[in-house]
Amino acid sequence: MTTYVLVHGAWHTGAEFEPVAAAIRAEGHTVHCPTVAGNRPGDSKRVGLEEAIASIVDYLAGNGLEDVVLLGHSYGGMVITGVADRVPERIRRLVYWNAFVPNDGEALNDLVPPHYVALFDAVSQASPDNSVVLPFPIWREAFINDADLATAQAAYDVLNPHPYATFTDKIRLSKNPAEMELPKSYLYCTEDCALPQSLGWHPRLSEKLGLFRLIAIPGSHELCFTDPGALAGGIMKAGRD
Amino acid sequence: MTTYVLVHGAWHTGAEFEPVAAAIRAEGHTVHCPTVAGNRPGDSKRVGLEEAIASIVDYLAGNGLEDVVLLGHSYGGMVITGVADRVPERIRRLVYWNAFVPNDGEALNDLVPPHYVALFDAVSQASPDNSVVLPFPIWREAFINDADLATAQAAYDVLNPHPYATFTDKIRLSKNPAEMELPKSYLYCTEDCALPQSLGWHPRLSEKLGLFRLIAIPGSHELCFTDPGALAGGIMKAGRD
Amino acid sequence: MTTYVLVHGAWHTGAEFEPVAAAIRAEGHTVHCPTVAGNRPGDSKRVGLEEAIASIVDYLAGNGLEDVVLLGHSYGGMVITGVADRVPERIRRLVYWNAFVPNDGEALNDLVPPHYVALFDAVSQASPDNSVVLPFPIWREAFINDADLATAQAAYDVLNPHPYATFTDKIRLSKNPAEMELPKSYLYCTEDCALPQSLGWHPRLSEKLGLFRLIAIPGSHELCFTDPGALAGGIMKAGRD
């Protein structure tokens, strides 16, 4: 059986992956859902991308994890790309779930449309600690579009302010994802409109992986809330050999 | 519960929405299926876009309708955009179902490929009353591609000649859809090839809405005939708060 | 009922279509699965595109087949386009299943990204007979991405080296597909990443057909192995009048 490590996106913690993890564990696999530095309760919101990456590198080492299928969601794609650069020997396959794919020197903000950068700039500057939150209407309409209002609201209530430096820091990689020798998959939820689909996750970002396996399933950017079982199924198709 | 007003596309009347309306009513909602001026039995085929819009504005007022989810299909997107500009206070949310999204000063013909304009020009000039009809092969292959031949033929038989001025008149809006403060959804049938998908409904036209909710379901441009229940389900996901 | 002739893609033979054919026959249709010249056991691997096309023309004539729905998969799109040019009078409808659509003077290699051409060039030059094989990692990740590993391996084991001249020969057509008067369908498996989706099957190649019927179903480039029943369903929707 396989060891999965699921790395959440911005504003989330590992806890939101637990219903998904349960469905994967039911098939006999081992699943870890760590929370990235900057999103753990009590963390400084001035954490940068390098610290975020290091926190998952440390998690793998601290738990003696090897041969893992390492999944990143959204911002988590920045994190797992850095982890794959630092400790490729611990990884069996990378899975990007509607996730950013950076080349060396790119920041998350380089990969989103200008209206998001302007929004994040404004929100972070109004915060006491350079953190960003997502306005509810954007969350409800563009991130969790497949939910009913109660689910959208309940999910929004568990989000935490995100350390903005992790969006503006440029990643440092010794090689770009397309050149990494690890097997790679892109799990694409086809109704995801968190990025405009004309400037979206797939194929714009997925194709930066070079050779990769595409798995496509219906659902929004936040399928972890709206259908954890379907997401678990997609993850296992993306993560198997 | 919600009040839905479903505005049909070119060549249709409200009657073709009745099986869809029945499935939405079965969930407890109220549904209206008015027919736009120019498509009602006996209407002049020289109706223009402004009259078409006014007929739905009048329908809302005449029936005292407020807080409505206003859906437009195809050409109906031209109509509901105009209605939203004239009487935004009556509308809770706009839903575009594989529909045109015009900015101020645009005509439907500005949003379709040149080969359609050429076809419509030729057909309307050959008509006695500046109306257009759709040749059956285009209807069968590109509009109702998910039907069997008998369904395609039966649906074609209920179509009515469409007033061409509503395609060539430029819409007058006080603000473009992206600037309208109403919540907006785009319901996208993914097999719709009535417009070439390289120059298609989504994301090309949907993204003119600014922030919007995407709901995607399988089916053709004419899912109202081929699977009214599935369409009703999509409408309710697009239309809820 | 309808007579279907299913023309396989590169590296395949007609035998791989037999489970699909069985599902179509179960609905009362007649199905032929010929193997194209160059892929039959014992065939020279120096066969060119013209011979490949001629082998299917001969098959239709030899079996007295008329009024056929002629389907081509992948490279098979090159073949059926040539057949349609040579003997249109035998064909009721063309169906392209994630298939190449060439205009007069185009080779398959003109329709794929440069990295494939470079790979094929290198592999064919290293072969004794100007044939190409597909490296297993590309097959597993990009062609049969929806399979488990055992299915991917078993399917790979039945592939045969492909005559490379059929990729480099430019097709000779008296008219391009868009001008052919035959009804045409494009059956699109939406998870197909054998071509990059930014430079992919649909809509890039499908729209070269002019007016065509789109049928879209989930699945990879090799759905014939992973879900023959679903593929058969799609073929019958694409192939009916």
XYZ file of C-alpha atoms in Angstrom:
723
model
C 0.000 0.000 0.000
C 0.956 3.626 -0.436
C 1.850 6.463 1.915
C 0.128 9.701 0.939
C 1.088 13.120 2.282
C -1.552 15.729 1.473
C -0.420 19.358 1.567
C -3.285 21.845 1.819
C -3.717 25.175 0.070
C -3.724 28.755 1.299
C -6.086 29.579 4.195
C -6.482 25.897 5.003
C -4.921 23.497 7.499
C -4.406 19.762 7.251
C -7.593 19.200 9.219
C -9.720 20.013 6.168
C -8.205 17.007 4.400
C -9.252 14.554 7.102
C -12.522 13.412 5.456
C -10.558 12.806 2.254
C -7.831 10.980 4.176
C -10.424 8.757 5.803
C -11.685 7.616 2.396
C -8.147 6.850 1.220
C -7.300 5.010 4.429
C -10.410 2.894 3.912
C -8.627 1.446 0.862
C -5.692 0.431 3.040
C -3.317 3.313 2.476
C -1.529 5.500 5.014
C -2.336 9.205 4.851
C -0.694 12.190 6.534
C -2.269 15.651 6.557
C 0.359 18.021 7.964
C -0.284 21.741 8.327
C 2.223 24.019 6.631
C 4.131 26.609 8.699
C 2.178 29.841 8.745
C -1.197 28.112 8.858
C -0.829 26.255 12.178
C -2.699 27.719 15.141
C -0.471 30.331 16.743
C 1.969 30.567 13.809
C 3.354 33.952 12.863
C 1.722 35.261 9.695
C 5.097 36.596 8.595
C 6.288 33.137 7.539
C 7.803 33.058 4.043
C 7.811 30.419 1.314
C 11.150 28.932 2.333
C 9.922 28.300 5.869
C 6.720 26.833 4.538
C 8.659 24.388 2.358
C 11.031 23.563 5.205
C 8.127 22.698 7.490
C 7.049 19.884 5.177
C 10.631 18.728 4.602
C 10.939 18.547 8.383
C 7.643 16.718 8.659
C 8.797 14.007 6.267
C 12.120 13.640 8.090
C 10.607 13.806 11.552
C 8.175 11.035 10.713
C 10.711 8.975 8.794
C 8.543 9.074 5.679
C 9.929 7.651 2.446
C 8.463 6.541 -0.858
C 5.575 8.955 -0.400
C 3.014 10.190 -2.868
C 3.179 13.910 -2.133
C 0.093 15.911 -3.078
C -0.252 19.666 -3.075
C -3.484 21.628 -3.440
C -3.451 25.119 -4.957
C -0.751 27.045 -3.025
C 0.396 23.616 -1.814
C 1.824 23.145 -5.317
C 4.412 25.788 -4.474
C 5.263 23.879 -1.312
C 5.539 20.386 -2.799
C 7.637 21.646 -5.700
C 10.111 23.015 -3.174
C 9.985 19.825 -1.130
C 10.646 17.744 -4.263
C 13.666 19.900 -4.965
C 15.031 19.509 -1.439
C 14.347 15.820 -0.738
C 13.480 14.000 -3.995
C 14.749 10.761 -2.461
C 11.735 10.639 -0.145
C 9.171 10.933 -2.930
C 7.575 8.293 -5.138
C 5.298 10.618 -7.117
C 4.126 14.218 -7.057
C 0.419 14.958 -7.422
C -0.747 18.485 -8.134
C -4.422 18.961 -7.341
C -5.534 22.205 -9.040
C -2.204 23.502 -7.853
C 0.399 26.028 -8.823
C 3.459 24.739 -10.674
C 6.355 27.182 -10.307
C 9.590 27.294 -12.209
C 12.742 28.497 -10.502
C 12.385 32.153 -9.575
C 8.597 32.336 -9.800
C 6.305 33.436 -7.007
C 2.668 32.386 -6.682
C 1.727 35.968 -7.489
C 3.484 35.591 -10.847
C 0.998 32.841 -11.732
C -2.309 34.559 -10.943
C -4.104 37.303 -12.860
C -3.436 40.952 -11.954
C -6.806 41.446 -10.266
C -5.884 38.874 -7.631
C -2.506 40.489 -6.980
C -4.219 43.866 -6.572
C -6.758 42.367 -4.177
C -4.125 40.538 -2.127
C -1.935 43.655 -1.981
C -4.811 45.729 -0.668
C -5.981 43.145 1.872
C -2.495 42.433 3.204
C -1.716 46.106 3.606
C -4.874 46.559 5.634
C -3.914 43.647 7.901
C -1.774 44.026 11.024
C 0.588 41.199 10.065
C 0.887 41.040 6.234
C -1.719 38.332 5.997
C -4.472 37.871 3.438
C -8.035 36.676 3.716
C -10.421 35.913 0.903
C -13.644 37.941 0.693
C -16.639 35.658 1.133
C -18.262 36.426 -2.263
C -15.121 35.311 -4.111
C -14.895 32.204 -1.969
C -18.547 31.323 -2.490
C -18.778 32.014 -6.221
C -15.341 31.124 -7.590
C -13.785 28.698 -5.084
C -16.625 26.576 -3.739
C -19.112 27.048 -6.557
C -20.392 23.482 -6.282
C -21.530 23.844 -2.654
C -24.801 24.957 -1.180
C -24.652 28.130 0.865
C -24.510 26.397 4.248
C -21.533 24.259 3.208
C -19.812 27.293 1.699
C -20.299 29.270 4.897
C -19.214 26.458 7.211
C -16.066 25.886 5.164
C -15.300 29.603 5.124
C -15.557 29.711 8.891
C -12.622 27.307 9.329
C -10.231 29.231 7.061
C -7.309 31.095 8.636
C -5.486 34.255 7.483
C -2.683 33.335 5.121
C 0.935 34.591 5.357
C 1.214 36.798 2.278
C 5.002 36.477 1.968
C 4.429 32.908 0.746
C 2.643 34.415 -2.288
C 5.283 37.055 -3.010
C 8.480 35.078 -2.298
C 10.089 33.668 -5.408
C 10.812 29.950 -5.173
C 14.381 28.717 -5.391
C 14.756 25.444 -7.329
C 17.808 23.616 -8.613
C 15.723 22.401 -11.545
C 12.288 23.184 -12.914
C 9.463 20.660 -12.484
C 9.635 19.528 -16.123
C 13.230 18.455 -15.527
C 12.562 16.635 -12.264
C 12.814 12.902 -12.754
C 9.954 12.068 -10.407
C 6.675 10.779 -11.830
C 4.072 13.529 -11.755
C 0.305 13.713 -11.957
C -2.105 16.591 -12.324
C -5.507 16.047 -10.751
C -7.868 18.559 -12.330
C -11.296 19.444 -10.978
C -13.006 20.648 -14.120
C -15.395 23.193 -12.565
C -12.597 25.066 -10.796
C -12.960 28.763 -11.544
C -10.735 30.046 -8.726
C -8.422 30.996 -11.558
C -10.113 32.161 -14.748
C -10.252 29.092 -16.993
C -8.714 31.115 -19.814
C -5.683 31.565 -17.548
C -6.191 28.495 -15.478
C -4.807 25.443 -13.765
C -4.915 23.065 -16.681
C -3.380 23.007 -19.238
C -1.564 26.296 -18.555
C 0.130 25.217 -15.315
C -0.063 21.437 -15.637
C 1.997 21.465 -18.817
C 4.896 22.986 -16.917
C 5.341 19.487 -15.480
C 6.643 18.006 -18.742
C 5.431 14.422 -18.932
C 2.549 14.044 -16.489
C -0.561 11.977 -15.927
C -3.845 13.853 -16.193
C -6.787 12.788 -14.069
C -9.906 14.926 -14.458
C -12.987 14.843 -12.246
C -16.006 17.134 -11.887
C -15.932 19.576 -9.004
C -14.728 22.915 -7.752
C -11.474 24.123 -6.251
C -12.779 23.016 -2.868
C -13.966 19.494 -3.582
C -12.416 18.497 -0.239
C -15.495 20.059 1.364
C -18.150 19.251 -1.206
C -17.337 15.635 -2.074
C -14.383 14.197 -0.132
C -15.067 10.703 -1.425
C -14.875 11.748 -5.071
C -11.685 13.641 -4.350
C -10.192 10.605 -2.633
C -11.007 8.524 -5.709
C -9.270 11.022 -7.949
C -6.243 11.153 -5.679
C -5.844 7.391 -5.764
C -6.033 7.347 -9.587
C -3.490 10.136 -9.720
C -1.260 8.600 -7.074
C -1.039 4.959 -8.130
C 1.947 3.705 -10.093
C -38.170 29.047 -2.073
C -37.048 30.860 -5.200
C -38.811 32.424 -8.170
C -37.162 31.499 -11.455
C -37.834 33.257 -14.750
C -36.439 31.288 -17.686
C -35.833 33.244 -20.892
C -35.503 31.062 -23.994
C -33.102 31.393 -26.905
C -33.592 32.259 -30.554
C -36.180 30.223 -32.480
C -37.716 28.963 -29.219
C -40.680 29.942 -27.087
C -41.191 29.559 -23.367
C -43.126 26.359 -23.973
C -39.910 24.447 -24.638
C -38.829 25.174 -21.060
C -41.924 23.614 -19.510
C -40.433 20.143 -18.873
C -37.470 21.859 -17.180
C -39.799 24.104 -15.190
C -41.762 21.084 -14.008
C -38.606 19.539 -12.531
C -37.737 22.790 -10.735
C -41.285 23.223 -9.445
C -41.098 19.698 -8.064
C -38.462 21.043 -5.650
C -40.876 23.671 -4.405
C -39.832 26.666 -6.499
C -41.944 28.952 -8.670
C -41.002 29.039 -12.346
C -42.116 31.370 -15.143
C -41.397 30.663 -18.813
C -42.384 33.782 -20.727
C -41.989 34.055 -24.495
C -39.960 37.012 -25.721
C -41.533 39.500 -28.151
C -40.869 38.377 -31.695
C -41.226 34.688 -30.869
C -44.850 34.646 -29.687
C -47.408 33.210 -32.094
C -48.513 36.031 -34.378
C -45.672 38.417 -33.438
C -44.130 40.539 -36.148
C -40.704 39.212 -37.144
C -39.461 42.806 -37.389
C -39.167 43.120 -33.595
C -35.814 44.523 -32.458
C -33.672 43.867 -29.408
C -35.074 46.766 -27.405
C -38.627 45.479 -27.817
C -37.501 41.986 -26.904
C -35.926 43.269 -23.684
C -38.949 45.426 -22.925
C -41.264 42.449 -23.242
C -39.534 40.692 -20.352
C -39.317 43.884 -18.301
C -43.054 44.207 -18.808
C -43.594 40.567 -17.907
C -41.829 41.014 -14.579
C -43.785 44.185 -13.798
C -47.100 42.811 -15.014
C -46.746 39.777 -12.784
C -45.360 41.736 -9.840
C -42.233 39.601 -9.831
C -39.377 40.558 -7.509
C -36.308 38.810 -6.145
C -36.178 36.578 -9.197
C -33.433 34.348 -10.480
C -33.429 35.408 -14.125
C -31.989 32.866 -16.549
C -31.219 33.412 -20.204
C -30.371 30.730 -22.760
C -28.207 31.569 -25.785
C -29.806 34.674 -27.350
C -31.691 34.976 -24.046
C -28.404 36.215 -22.575
C -28.801 39.368 -24.644
C -32.295 39.789 -23.277
C -31.558 39.217 -19.581
C -28.535 41.508 -19.707
C -30.816 44.265 -20.932
C -33.457 43.421 -18.333
C -30.829 43.532 -15.574
C -29.809 46.961 -16.766
C -33.382 48.256 -16.808
C -34.791 46.719 -13.593
C -31.942 45.398 -11.422
C -34.118 45.887 -8.353
C -36.314 42.967 -9.412
C -33.441 40.501 -9.739
C -31.761 38.307 -7.152
C -29.283 36.608 -9.494
C -28.571 36.322 -13.205
C -27.936 32.889 -14.699
C -26.502 32.588 -18.189
C -27.058 29.134 -19.671
C -24.704 28.792 -22.663
C -25.730 32.343 -23.358
C -24.369 35.473 -24.949
C -22.910 38.106 -22.643
C -22.877 41.494 -24.350
C -21.115 44.646 -23.306
C -22.659 48.018 -24.069
C -22.808 48.550 -27.809
C -22.414 44.916 -28.832
C -24.862 42.994 -30.971
C -25.272 39.217 -30.907
C -23.734 39.140 -34.382
C -20.578 40.704 -32.928
C -20.168 37.617 -30.716
C -20.483 34.833 -33.288
C -18.005 33.695 -35.942
C -18.185 35.245 -39.418
C -19.619 32.117 -41.034
C -22.766 32.426 -38.900
C -23.171 36.103 -39.775
C -22.830 35.239 -43.455
C -25.409 32.470 -43.121
C -27.867 34.638 -41.178
C -27.476 37.483 -43.655
C -28.246 35.211 -46.567
C -31.200 33.498 -44.894
C -32.779 36.737 -43.670
C -32.459 38.366 -47.073
C -34.258 35.434 -48.636
C -37.083 35.713 -46.091
C -40.148 37.917 -46.606
C -39.861 39.526 -43.150
C -36.144 39.745 -42.168
C -36.366 36.556 -40.150
C -33.856 33.740 -39.842
C -34.226 29.989 -39.592
C -31.543 27.450 -38.873
C -30.823 24.782 -41.522
C -31.602 21.344 -40.127
C -28.067 19.888 -40.570
C -26.589 22.645 -38.388
C -29.320 22.165 -35.796
C -28.872 18.412 -35.718
C -25.053 18.281 -35.687
C -24.011 21.391 -33.754
C -27.005 22.371 -31.593
C -28.654 19.120 -30.496
C -25.709 16.786 -30.974
C -26.666 14.684 -27.940
C -30.099 13.730 -29.280
C -31.201 10.840 -31.409
C -32.575 11.771 -34.810
C -36.235 11.531 -33.801
C -35.739 13.923 -30.868
C -33.715 16.271 -33.040
C -36.443 16.327 -35.679
C -39.300 16.744 -33.196
C -37.516 19.636 -31.515
C -36.758 21.266 -34.869
C -40.431 21.090 -35.784
C -41.438 23.392 -32.900
C -38.922 26.133 -33.697
C -40.172 29.437 -35.102
C -38.480 31.934 -37.447
C -36.451 34.406 -35.425
C -36.546 38.221 -35.833
C -33.113 38.976 -37.234
C -33.005 42.566 -35.982
C -32.500 41.158 -32.473
C -29.165 39.746 -33.709
C -28.028 42.913 -35.451
C -29.233 45.558 -32.976
C -26.513 46.739 -30.618
C -27.519 46.561 -26.961
C -27.656 49.731 -24.898
C -26.426 49.281 -21.319
C -25.644 51.804 -18.605
C -22.938 49.448 -17.344
C -21.323 46.280 -18.627
C -22.160 42.936 -16.977
C -18.827 42.780 -15.125
C -19.733 46.017 -13.379
C -23.284 44.995 -12.466
C -23.568 44.365 -8.772
C -25.921 41.417 -9.124
C -24.667 37.911 -8.375
C -24.094 36.046 -11.611
C -23.740 32.402 -12.630
C -22.728 30.746 -15.857
C -24.261 27.331 -16.460
C -22.131 25.600 -19.070
C -23.154 22.497 -21.008
C -19.790 21.076 -21.924
C -20.715 19.384 -25.222
C -22.160 22.567 -26.697
C -20.668 23.090 -30.139
C -23.250 25.589 -31.410
C -20.381 28.031 -31.200
C -16.962 26.613 -32.064
C -15.383 25.729 -28.712
C -12.260 27.646 -29.700
C -14.481 30.738 -29.870
C -17.087 29.546 -27.491
C -19.436 30.198 -24.620
C -17.074 29.483 -21.784
C -14.618 30.912 -20.861
C -14.694 33.475 -23.689
C -18.137 34.908 -22.939
C -18.577 33.822 -19.323
C -15.523 35.782 -18.231
C -17.169 38.990 -19.375
C -19.312 38.611 -16.243
C -16.465 39.490 -13.872
C -16.944 37.456 -10.698
C -19.318 34.600 -11.514
C -20.182 31.098 -10.393
C -19.437 28.336 -12.883
C -21.641 25.256 -12.996
C -20.708 22.721 -15.683
C -22.795 19.744 -16.771
C -22.599 17.368 -19.737
C -24.904 18.071 -22.619
C -25.514 20.041 -25.758
C -26.855 23.525 -26.451
C -30.345 22.028 -26.385
C -30.322 20.044 -23.161
C -33.847 21.357 -22.537
C -34.995 18.768 -25.067
C -32.540 15.942 -24.407
C -32.447 15.864 -20.593
C -34.729 18.430 -18.935
C -34.143 16.917 -15.500
C -30.369 17.296 -15.709
C -30.803 20.854 -16.906
C -33.142 21.611 -14.011
C -30.522 20.281 -11.600
C -27.884 22.536 -13.119
C -30.190 25.542 -13.009
C -30.878 25.034 -9.330
C -27.132 24.791 -8.553
C -26.512 27.905 -10.588
C -29.476 29.747 -9.130
C -29.210 29.099 -5.392
C -27.644 31.680 -3.112
C -29.035 -1.182 -38.227
C -25.660 0.264 -39.057
C -22.382 -1.138 -40.363
C -19.413 0.215 -38.435
C -15.803 -0.075 -39.587
C -13.371 0.777 -36.804
C -9.857 1.781 -37.865
C -7.283 1.551 -35.089
C -4.446 3.921 -34.250
C -0.681 3.588 -34.435
C 0.878 0.567 -32.726
C -2.508 -1.162 -32.556
C -4.305 -3.780 -34.606
C -8.007 -4.317 -35.120
C -7.987 -6.962 -32.394
C -7.831 -4.307 -29.691
C -11.220 -3.029 -30.868
C -12.937 -6.393 -30.432
C -14.325 -5.734 -26.901
C -15.717 -2.431 -28.195
C -17.130 -4.135 -31.267
C -18.841 -6.726 -29.097
C -20.693 -4.001 -27.191
C -21.829 -2.371 -30.431
C -22.892 -5.694 -31.931
C -24.973 -6.310 -28.819
C -27.143 -3.398 -29.958
C -27.740 -5.114 -33.285
C -25.150 -3.432 -35.473
C -22.495 -4.981 -37.702
C -18.899 -4.119 -36.821
C -15.661 -4.674 -38.725
C -12.232 -4.201 -37.136
C -9.683 -4.436 -39.960
C -5.979 -4.051 -39.350
C -4.252 -1.407 -41.424
C -1.310 -2.377 -43.685
C 1.915 -2.054 -41.733
C 0.364 -3.250 -38.466
C -0.684 -6.761 -39.529
C 1.491 -9.626 -38.280
C 4.324 -10.060 -40.756
C 3.774 -6.736 -42.533
C 6.792 -4.773 -43.653
C 7.407 -1.777 -41.396
C 8.320 0.267 -44.461
C 4.667 0.700 -45.462
C 3.725 4.287 -46.220
C 0.530 6.267 -45.729
C -0.799 5.612 -49.225
C -0.536 1.855 -48.735
C -2.185 2.148 -45.359
C -5.114 4.022 -46.849
C -5.328 1.605 -49.766
C -5.530 -1.358 -47.405
C -8.773 -0.032 -45.918
C -10.137 0.954 -49.319
C -9.452 -2.619 -50.404
C -11.059 -3.981 -47.246
C -14.272 -2.094 -47.943
C -14.320 -3.242 -51.554
C -13.302 -6.808 -50.766
C -16.110 -7.148 -48.263
C -18.639 -5.303 -50.393
C -19.197 -2.753 -47.643
C -21.365 0.267 -48.363
C -23.163 2.851 -46.279
C -20.627 2.394 -43.489
C -19.919 4.529 -40.462
C -16.136 4.732 -40.728
C -14.318 5.494 -37.482
C -10.652 6.309 -37.085
C -8.716 6.471 -33.818
C -5.677 8.722 -33.503
C -3.453 7.896 -36.507
C -6.552 6.169 -37.920
C -7.861 9.682 -38.599
C -5.197 10.014 -41.280
C -6.346 6.734 -42.784
C -10.095 7.367 -42.804
C -9.616 10.841 -44.253
C -7.779 9.263 -47.148
C -10.400 6.535 -47.507
C -13.171 9.148 -47.542
C -11.344 10.934 -50.337
C -10.930 7.768 -52.388
C -14.340 6.079 -51.921
C -16.837 8.577 -50.441
C -19.659 6.622 -52.037
C -19.137 3.781 -49.559
C -19.406 5.979 -46.471
C -22.447 7.128 -44.502
C -20.587 9.126 -41.840
C -17.020 9.678 -40.655
C -16.264 9.462 -36.938
C -12.963 10.740 -35.607
C -12.185 9.353 -32.146
C -9.401 11.526 -30.672
C -7.970 11.370 -34.130
C -5.832 13.400 -36.476
C -7.608 15.471 -39.113
C -5.265 16.274 -41.979
C -5.704 18.744 -44.768
C -4.239 18.026 -48.187
C -0.461 17.960 -47.972
C -0.208 17.464 -44.206
C 1.595 14.594 -42.513
C 0.768 13.312 -39.040
C 4.094 14.736 -37.897
C 2.886 18.192 -38.946
C 0.094 17.892 -36.371
C 2.061 16.889 -33.258
C 4.347 19.004 -31.073
C 8.068 19.130 -31.877
C 9.060 16.972 -28.913
C 7.156 14.040 -30.373
C 8.755 14.481 -33.784
C 12.184 14.547 -32.155
C 11.377 11.407 -30.175
C 10.000 9.554 -33.204
C 12.967 10.571 -35.331
C 15.406 9.233 -32.761
C 13.523 5.989 -32.158
C 13.014 5.242 -35.847
C 16.662 5.899 -36.653
C 17.685 3.430 -33.958
C 15.348 0.790 -35.393
C 16.361 -1.670 -38.120
C 13.298 -0.948 -40.267
C 12.257 2.713 -39.806
C 9.649 1.768 -37.223
C 8.708 3.547 -34.017
C 7.728 2.304 -30.602
C 6.427 4.329 -27.716
C 8.454 4.353 -24.469
C 6.433 2.808 -21.658
C 6.445 5.880 -19.361
C 4.831 8.012 -22.066
C 2.291 5.287 -22.797
C 1.434 4.836 -19.140
C 1.241 8.498 -18.123
C -0.047 10.278 -21.224
C -1.869 7.634 -23.297
C -3.530 5.288 -20.817
C -3.644 7.590 -17.806
C -6.991 6.226 -16.654
C -5.752 2.633 -16.273
C -4.222 0.856 -13.348
C -0.661 -0.315 -13.867
C -1.558 -3.915 -14.703
C -3.976 -2.841 -17.447
C -1.441 -0.344 -18.776
C 1.239 -3.028 -18.933
C -0.997 -5.675 -20.498
C -2.135 -3.227 -23.166
C 1.442 -2.165 -23.869
C 2.422 -5.771 -24.387
C 0.086 -6.160 -27.386
C 1.356 -3.084 -29.247
C 3.419 -3.542 -32.389
C 6.159 -1.345 -33.892
C 4.621 1.246 -36.170
C 5.773 2.042 -39.736
C 7.184 5.536 -39.363
C 6.673 6.519 -43.002
C 2.945 6.720 -42.256
C 3.758 9.601 -39.890
C 6.054 11.429 -42.283
C 4.197 10.928 -45.574
C 2.038 13.883 -46.554
C -1.529 12.916 -47.352
C -2.909 13.550 -50.820
C -6.545 14.703 -50.830
C -8.726 16.100 -53.590
C -10.527 18.187 -50.976
C -9.970 18.998 -47.331
C -12.212 17.419 -44.681
C -14.170 20.656 -44.118
C -15.191 20.552 -47.772
C -16.162 16.883 -47.809
C -19.916 16.521 -48.032
C -20.079 13.518 -45.720
C -21.567 13.916 -42.238
C -18.777 13.981 -39.651
C -18.530 13.447 -35.912
C -15.728 14.002 -33.430
C -15.779 11.701 -30.427
C -13.629 13.327 -27.764
C -12.327 11.558 -24.671
C -11.839 14.486 -22.339
C -8.919 13.151 -20.281
C -6.782 12.460 -23.345
C -3.357 13.972 -22.790
C -1.528 12.048 -25.514
C -1.344 15.417 -27.204
C -0.906 18.385 -24.879
C -4.409 19.760 -24.336
C -3.147 23.233 -25.232
C -2.290 21.803 -28.663
C -4.766 19.012 -28.628
C -7.380 16.936 -30.370
C -10.369 19.110 -29.708
C -11.065 21.852 -30.690
C -7.787 22.344 -32.580
C -8.129 19.350 -34.911
C -11.872 18.713 -34.694
C -12.648 22.163 -36.060
C -10.829 21.297 -39.260
C -13.899 19.173 -40.043
C -16.131 22.188 -40.671
C -19.640 21.290 -39.513
C -19.331 18.307 -37.199
C -21.111 16.646 -34.292
C -19.237 16.683 -30.985
C -19.683 13.819 -28.556
C -17.591 14.078 -25.386
C -17.055 11.334 -22.817
C -14.628 10.933 -19.906
C -11.570 8.792 -20.521
C -8.084 8.640 -21.916
C -6.671 8.136 -25.404
C -6.919 4.385 -24.823
C -10.464 4.005 -23.566
C -10.706 0.904 -25.774
C -8.721 -0.876 -23.068
C -10.015 0.854 -19.950
C -13.751 0.990 -20.628
C -14.793 -0.599 -23.936
C -18.462 -0.333 -23.044
C -18.307 3.422 -22.481
C -16.411 3.819 -25.734
C -19.005 1.769 -27.579
C -21.719 4.036 -26.185
C -19.874 7.101 -27.399
C -19.306 5.583 -30.824
C -22.988 4.846 -31.245
C -23.932 8.429 -30.292
C -21.331 9.727 -32.700
C -22.291 7.310 -35.454
C -26.076 7.462 -35.523
C -27.849 9.634 -38.080
